[in-house]
């Protein structure tokens, strides 16, 4: 089978393509080449703790295989994706590429009915779009980047799995979008963990589909207010306005996400999936029917001198903050 | 004036009326003495206050006011008559069966029947909803019992919902719990009422809300002690009937037309979808399992 065991896959991983191939030959080497490592069930069993660890560089995927093997017969199985793209889990093109592949694998693996999204970087869920991908690059790059952003959103928003966002850090812009695209949002009760679509503060504009998901979640008026002012809500207000569904002490975020997940997974899958799809299809179709146009809009917009300038100013400010 | 109008209606629809149920002649009603004209069919009781222009429909399809094809047929005819009778500007929907407003769709109509039956049944469900949702009358739901699924739909289709403050009277669209899926137009009315996010949550989990949460999420407009439900519905009705009819009706139609049109433009396709879906072996099995469970509960 060609499956190698690795004691510490993260450390030994030597680049996207490097060690992935051997371990991926069981699956689809071509697809997995850039993604990372899928340990075979045997290796996992030998691991002893029952957890099957799928590791890529920036996206850790843990699945509760003890539950998975046991629950596989009952048709339940929960994976957790932990964002690990320090320092702020920004959605770089590399990260998105790995993320998309992970999402695809989980979506196509009938073992998995539920997915928890959370962060491995302290204090930050995700800072959202990586501005360095949007600055000082060529038009083709902007197009490729935006396509990846669209793809990520569509995969999250239309996932048949139950998605629970365990928001254990700040969550502006694209981070907020990923949370909003989930079925349920649990936020840690920490005033530094603000969540919202703050694009206007950077001089840019949230895409219409960000707006659509926000309107679906908190309503039109609140969305109009929040989007124009680029509001970042602290947990109490985030709960009040409906941006998140629950706020719990920081050390209870993961367990709460899990118990919410269990509640959702008790619903017959096909009925829940058809219902979810019925609720979300129109919103997703709004983008799907005009993806290329949306990409062109983004490319034209972001490549404007004034926008490039805004972004560069903002990136400079961020660098100043660090030093 | 009203009596004359009533007689005209009887003359026109005589054959139909005899099939649906019994409409007491105006004379018989007058002999009733209290001024209330009583129209009775088997499963749909209609009381009317002609002076106020308010009719009350009481569901009487024991044990749980399930929306059987027979019930729906009577219900539709009642709604039509009231809609076409200019006497009536307002309609209160309530239950004559203790503890239950309506349990919703009659699963026995959806199980072990032929395709033609499923189509006929679904058409009747659609027709009922459209008549309720697009009624020119003010509809107030006086929810004096549990109200899952189709019962919830009837409540949501009203202009205003009063719920009795009884924790056993839960309300919601719980189709997923039975392994089935609410039709898109159920979803649309729910979204219109409680918003998209709450609807996404409630529909997927098949949530049945107790009165406090039902009020909080916006599923109902008012929660009152059980013995005040009818009087509250009546006083809400009076408030709504104070608005000039034509203005209110045009406004209501403006608010609801798009949602209703979403179904109207594809009624046949929606029926076909339902028939294909419900006749699947897996769905038939789910429904039979659920019906068995209900039988067990009874014994």
PDB file of N, CA and C in Angstrom, chain A residues 78-79 81 83 99 103 106-107 112-118 125 152-166 177-186 245 257 260-261 264-265 272 276 280, chain B residues 197 200 204:
ATOM      1  N   UNK A  78     -17.473  13.053  12.868  1.00  0.00           N
ATOM      2  CA  UNK A  78     -17.215  14.478  12.975  1.00  0.00           C
ATOM      3  C   UNK A  78     -15.743  14.760  12.742  1.00  0.00           C
ATOM      4  N   UNK A  79     -15.433  15.660  11.824  1.00  0.00           N
ATOM      5  CA  UNK A  79     -14.059  16.106  11.625  1.00  0.00           C
ATOM      6  C   UNK A  79     -13.917  17.513  12.188  1.00  0.00           C
ATOM      7  N   UNK A  81     -11.524  20.876  11.549  1.00  0.00           N
ATOM      8  CA  UNK A  81     -10.458  21.556  10.805  1.00  0.00           C
ATOM      9  C   UNK A  81      -9.946  22.694  11.660  1.00  0.00           C
ATOM     10  N   UNK A  83      -7.400  25.848  11.620  1.00  0.00           N
ATOM     11  CA  UNK A  83      -6.582  26.717  10.785  1.00  0.00           C
ATOM     12  C   UNK A  83      -5.229  26.916  11.458  1.00  0.00           C
ATOM     13  N   UNK A  99      -7.072  24.207   1.920  1.00  0.00           N
ATOM     14  CA  UNK A  99      -8.378  24.187   2.565  1.00  0.00           C
ATOM     15  C   UNK A  99      -9.426  23.579   1.635  1.00  0.00           C
ATOM     16  N   UNK A 103     -11.625  20.244   2.239  1.00  0.00           N
ATOM     17  CA  UNK A 103     -13.089  20.293   2.247  1.00  0.00           C
ATOM     18  C   UNK A 103     -13.661  19.285   1.262  1.00  0.00           C
ATOM     19  N   UNK A 106     -13.342  15.724   2.675  1.00  0.00           N
ATOM     20  CA  UNK A 106     -14.310  15.452   3.726  1.00  0.00           C
ATOM     21  C   UNK A 106     -15.718  15.338   3.158  1.00  0.00           C
ATOM     22  N   UNK A 107     -16.019  16.217   2.203  1.00  0.00           N
ATOM     23  CA  UNK A 107     -17.359  16.215   1.623  1.00  0.00           C
ATOM     24  C   UNK A 107     -17.651  14.893   0.918  1.00  0.00           C
ATOM     25  N   UNK A 112     -17.929  11.343   7.099  1.00  0.00           N
ATOM     26  CA  UNK A 112     -18.054  12.629   7.772  1.00  0.00           C
ATOM     27  C   UNK A 112     -19.384  13.301   7.521  1.00  0.00           C
ATOM     28  N   UNK A 113     -20.107  13.513   8.609  1.00  0.00           N
ATOM     29  CA  UNK A 113     -21.405  14.177   8.536  1.00  0.00           C
ATOM     30  C   UNK A 113     -21.339  15.571   9.128  1.00  0.00           C
ATOM     31  N   UNK A 114     -20.286  15.813   9.912  1.00  0.00           N
ATOM     32  CA  UNK A 114     -20.180  17.111  10.564  1.00  0.00           C
ATOM     33  C   UNK A 114     -18.752  17.605  10.564  1.00  0.00           C
ATOM     34  N   UNK A 115     -18.595  18.935  10.541  1.00  0.00           N
ATOM     35  CA  UNK A 115     -17.276  19.553  10.471  1.00  0.00           C
ATOM     36  C   UNK A 115     -17.238  20.752  11.394  1.00  0.00           C
ATOM     37  N   UNK A 116     -16.261  20.744  12.289  1.00  0.00           N
ATOM     38  CA  UNK A 116     -16.058  21.896  13.170  1.00  0.00           C
ATOM     39  C   UNK A 116     -14.894  22.708  12.624  1.00  0.00           C
ATOM     40  N   UNK A 117     -15.099  24.002  12.460  1.00  0.00           N
ATOM     41  CA  UNK A 117     -14.035  24.894  12.008  1.00  0.00           C
ATOM     42  C   UNK A 117     -13.515  25.676  13.204  1.00  0.00           C
ATOM     43  N   UNK A 118     -12.201  25.653  13.398  1.00  0.00           N
ATOM     44  CA  UNK A 118     -11.651  26.405  14.507  1.00  0.00           C
ATOM     45  C   UNK A 118     -10.209  26.788  14.195  1.00  0.00           C
ATOM     46  N   UNK A 125      -9.265  33.751  14.964  1.00  0.00           N
ATOM     47  CA  UNK A 125      -9.959  32.691  14.219  1.00  0.00           C
ATOM     48  C   UNK A 125      -9.399  32.723  12.801  1.00  0.00           C
ATOM     49  N   UNK A 152     -13.885  28.529  -2.098  1.00  0.00           N
ATOM     50  CA  UNK A 152     -13.910  28.219  -0.677  1.00  0.00           C
ATOM     51  C   UNK A 152     -15.292  28.511  -0.097  1.00  0.00           C
ATOM     52  N   UNK A 153     -15.796  29.687  -0.436  1.00  0.00           N
ATOM     53  CA  UNK A 153     -17.099  30.046   0.104  1.00  0.00           C
ATOM     54  C   UNK A 153     -18.182  29.081  -0.334  1.00  0.00           C
ATOM     55  N   UNK A 154     -18.204  28.750  -1.637  1.00  0.00           N
ATOM     56  CA  UNK A 154     -19.242  27.861  -2.147  1.00  0.00           C
ATOM     57  C   UNK A 154     -19.159  26.488  -1.484  1.00  0.00           C
ATOM     58  N   UNK A 155     -17.937  26.003  -1.276  1.00  0.00           N
ATOM     59  CA  UNK A 155     -17.797  24.693  -0.643  1.00  0.00           C
ATOM     60  C   UNK A 155     -18.287  24.722   0.808  1.00  0.00           C
ATOM     61  N   UNK A 156     -18.000  25.811   1.488  1.00  0.00           N
ATOM     62  CA  UNK A 156     -18.463  25.918   2.873  1.00  0.00           C
ATOM     63  C   UNK A 156     -19.985  26.079   2.912  1.00  0.00           C
ATOM     64  N   UNK A 157     -20.465  27.032   2.125  1.00  0.00           N
ATOM     65  CA  UNK A 157     -21.874  27.419   2.215  1.00  0.00           C
ATOM     66  C   UNK A 157     -22.813  26.303   1.791  1.00  0.00           C
ATOM     67  N   UNK A 158     -22.374  25.519   0.813  1.00  0.00           N
ATOM     68  CA  UNK A 158     -23.238  24.473   0.270  1.00  0.00           C
ATOM     69  C   UNK A 158     -22.876  23.079   0.778  1.00  0.00           C
ATOM     70  N   UNK A 159     -22.037  23.015   1.782  1.00  0.00           N
ATOM     71  CA  UNK A 159     -21.632  21.714   2.295  1.00  0.00           C
ATOM     72  C   UNK A 159     -22.842  20.926   2.794  1.00  0.00           C
ATOM     73  N   UNK A 160     -22.853  19.629   2.514  1.00  0.00           N
ATOM     74  CA  UNK A 160     -23.912  18.780   3.044  1.00  0.00           C
ATOM     75  C   UNK A 160     -23.677  18.442   4.508  1.00  0.00           C
ATOM     76  N   UNK A 161     -22.453  18.652   4.957  1.00  0.00           N
ATOM     77  CA  UNK A 161     -22.152  18.376   6.352  1.00  0.00           C
ATOM     78  C   UNK A 161     -22.719  19.486   7.227  1.00  0.00           C
ATOM     79  N   UNK A 162     -22.884  19.185   8.499  1.00  0.00           N
ATOM     80  CA  UNK A 162     -23.209  20.226   9.461  1.00  0.00           C
ATOM     81  C   UNK A 162     -21.911  20.959   9.764  1.00  0.00           C
ATOM     82  N   UNK A 163     -21.890  22.275   9.565  1.00  0.00           N
ATOM     83  CA  UNK A 163     -20.690  23.053   9.864  1.00  0.00           C
ATOM     84  C   UNK A 163     -20.922  23.870  11.124  1.00  0.00           C
ATOM     85  N   UNK A 164     -20.069  23.665  12.124  1.00  0.00           N
ATOM     86  CA  UNK A 164     -20.134  24.478  13.327  1.00  0.00           C
ATOM     87  C   UNK A 164     -18.831  25.256  13.448  1.00  0.00           C
ATOM     88  N   UNK A 165     -18.942  26.576  13.574  1.00  0.00           N
ATOM     89  CA  UNK A 165     -17.754  27.408  13.735  1.00  0.00           C
ATOM     90  C   UNK A 165     -17.492  27.586  15.227  1.00  0.00           C
ATOM     91  N   UNK A 166     -16.342  27.086  15.673  1.00  0.00           N
ATOM     92  CA  UNK A 166     -15.913  27.252  17.062  1.00  0.00           C
ATOM     93  C   UNK A 166     -14.940  28.425  17.052  1.00  0.00           C
ATOM     94  N   UNK A 177     -16.760  35.761   7.250  1.00  0.00           N
ATOM     95  CA  UNK A 177     -17.506  35.080   6.183  1.00  0.00           C
ATOM     96  C   UNK A 177     -17.536  33.580   6.418  1.00  0.00           C
ATOM     97  N   UNK A 178     -16.397  33.013   6.801  1.00  0.00           N
ATOM     98  CA  UNK A 178     -16.366  31.567   7.033  1.00  0.00           C
ATOM     99  C   UNK A 178     -17.293  31.198   8.200  1.00  0.00           C
ATOM    100  N   UNK A 179     -17.286  32.025   9.231  1.00  0.00           N
ATOM    101  CA  UNK A 179     -18.180  31.768  10.355  1.00  0.00           C
ATOM    102  C   UNK A 179     -19.645  31.868   9.928  1.00  0.00           C
ATOM    103  N   UNK A 180     -19.959  32.928   9.169  1.00  0.00           N
ATOM    104  CA  UNK A 180     -21.347  33.135   8.738  1.00  0.00           C
ATOM    105  C   UNK A 180     -21.827  32.009   7.831  1.00  0.00           C
ATOM    106  N   UNK A 181     -20.902  31.390   7.109  1.00  0.00           N
ATOM    107  CA  UNK A 181     -21.279  30.333   6.173  1.00  0.00           C
ATOM    108  C   UNK A 181     -21.543  29.016   6.861  1.00  0.00           C
ATOM    109  N   UNK A 182     -21.195  28.948   8.142  1.00  0.00           N
ATOM    110  CA  UNK A 182     -21.441  27.727   8.895  1.00  0.00           C
ATOM    111  C   UNK A 182     -22.921  27.619   9.248  1.00  0.00           C
ATOM    112  N   UNK A 183     -23.297  26.457   9.779  1.00  0.00           N
ATOM    113  CA  UNK A 183     -24.683  26.286  10.210  1.00  0.00           C
ATOM    114  C   UNK A 183     -24.925  26.900  11.575  1.00  0.00           C
ATOM    115  N   UNK A 184     -23.847  27.012  12.356  1.00  0.00           N
ATOM    116  CA  UNK A 184     -24.000  27.467  13.737  1.00  0.00           C
ATOM    117  C   UNK A 184     -22.690  28.060  14.206  1.00  0.00           C
ATOM    118  N   UNK A 185     -22.774  29.138  15.012  1.00  0.00           N
ATOM    119  CA  UNK A 185     -21.581  29.858  15.443  1.00  0.00           C
ATOM    120  C   UNK A 185     -21.516  29.951  16.971  1.00  0.00           C
ATOM    121  N   UNK A 186     -20.397  29.432  17.499  1.00  0.00           N
ATOM    122  CA  UNK A 186     -20.131  29.562  18.926  1.00  0.00           C
ATOM    123  C   UNK A 186     -18.930  30.478  19.074  1.00  0.00           C
ATOM    124  N   UNK A 245     -24.517  32.562  17.400  1.00  0.00           N
ATOM    125  CA  UNK A 245     -25.665  31.937  18.031  1.00  0.00           C
ATOM    126  C   UNK A 245     -25.486  31.719  19.522  1.00  0.00           C
ATOM    127  N   UNK A 257     -19.270  23.489  20.841  1.00  0.00           N
ATOM    128  CA  UNK A 257     -19.387  23.204  19.412  1.00  0.00           C
ATOM    129  C   UNK A 257     -19.718  21.730  19.197  1.00  0.00           C
ATOM    130  N   UNK A 260     -23.357  20.976  20.250  1.00  0.00           N
ATOM    131  CA  UNK A 260     -24.265  21.496  19.225  1.00  0.00           C
ATOM    132  C   UNK A 260     -24.261  20.561  18.021  1.00  0.00           C
ATOM    133  N   UNK A 261     -23.063  20.138  17.646  1.00  0.00           N
ATOM    134  CA  UNK A 261     -22.907  19.244  16.508  1.00  0.00           C
ATOM    135  C   UNK A 261     -23.721  17.969  16.717  1.00  0.00           C
ATOM    136  N   UNK A 264     -27.337  18.519  16.074  1.00  0.00           N
ATOM    137  CA  UNK A 264     -27.662  18.635  14.660  1.00  0.00           C
ATOM    138  C   UNK A 264     -27.569  17.288  13.958  1.00  0.00           C
ATOM    139  N   UNK A 265     -26.593  16.474  14.359  1.00  0.00           N
ATOM    140  CA  UNK A 265     -26.403  15.193  13.686  1.00  0.00           C
ATOM    141  C   UNK A 265     -27.495  14.190  14.053  1.00  0.00           C
ATOM    142  N   UNK A 272     -32.308  16.823   6.573  1.00  0.00           N
ATOM    143  CA  UNK A 272     -31.585  18.042   6.948  1.00  0.00           C
ATOM    144  C   UNK A 272     -30.874  18.643   5.741  1.00  0.00           C
ATOM    145  N   UNK A 276     -31.416  22.234   4.107  1.00  0.00           N
ATOM    146  CA  UNK A 276     -30.320  23.220   4.059  1.00  0.00           C
ATOM    147  C   UNK A 276     -30.144  23.728   2.636  1.00  0.00           C
ATOM    148  N   UNK A 280     -30.448  27.566   1.031  1.00  0.00           N
ATOM    149  CA  UNK A 280     -29.227  28.255   0.614  1.00  0.00           C
ATOM    150  C   UNK A 280     -28.994  28.341  -0.889  1.00  0.00           C
TER     151      UNK A 280
ATOM    152  N   UNK B 197     -32.195  33.421   9.144  1.00  0.00           N
ATOM    153  CA  UNK B 197     -31.287  32.626   9.964  1.00  0.00           C
ATOM    154  C   UNK B 197     -32.084  31.747  10.913  1.00  0.00           C
ATOM    155  N   UNK B 200     -33.573  28.935   9.031  1.00  0.00           N
ATOM    156  CA  UNK B 200     -32.589  27.915   8.678  1.00  0.00           C
ATOM    157  C   UNK B 200     -32.356  26.984   9.856  1.00  0.00           C
ATOM    158  N   UNK B 204     -34.089  23.054   9.891  1.00  0.00           N
ATOM    159  CA  UNK B 204     -33.184  21.912   9.847  1.00  0.00           C
ATOM    160  C   UNK B 204     -33.331  21.051  11.085  1.00  0.00           C
TER     161      UNK B 204
END
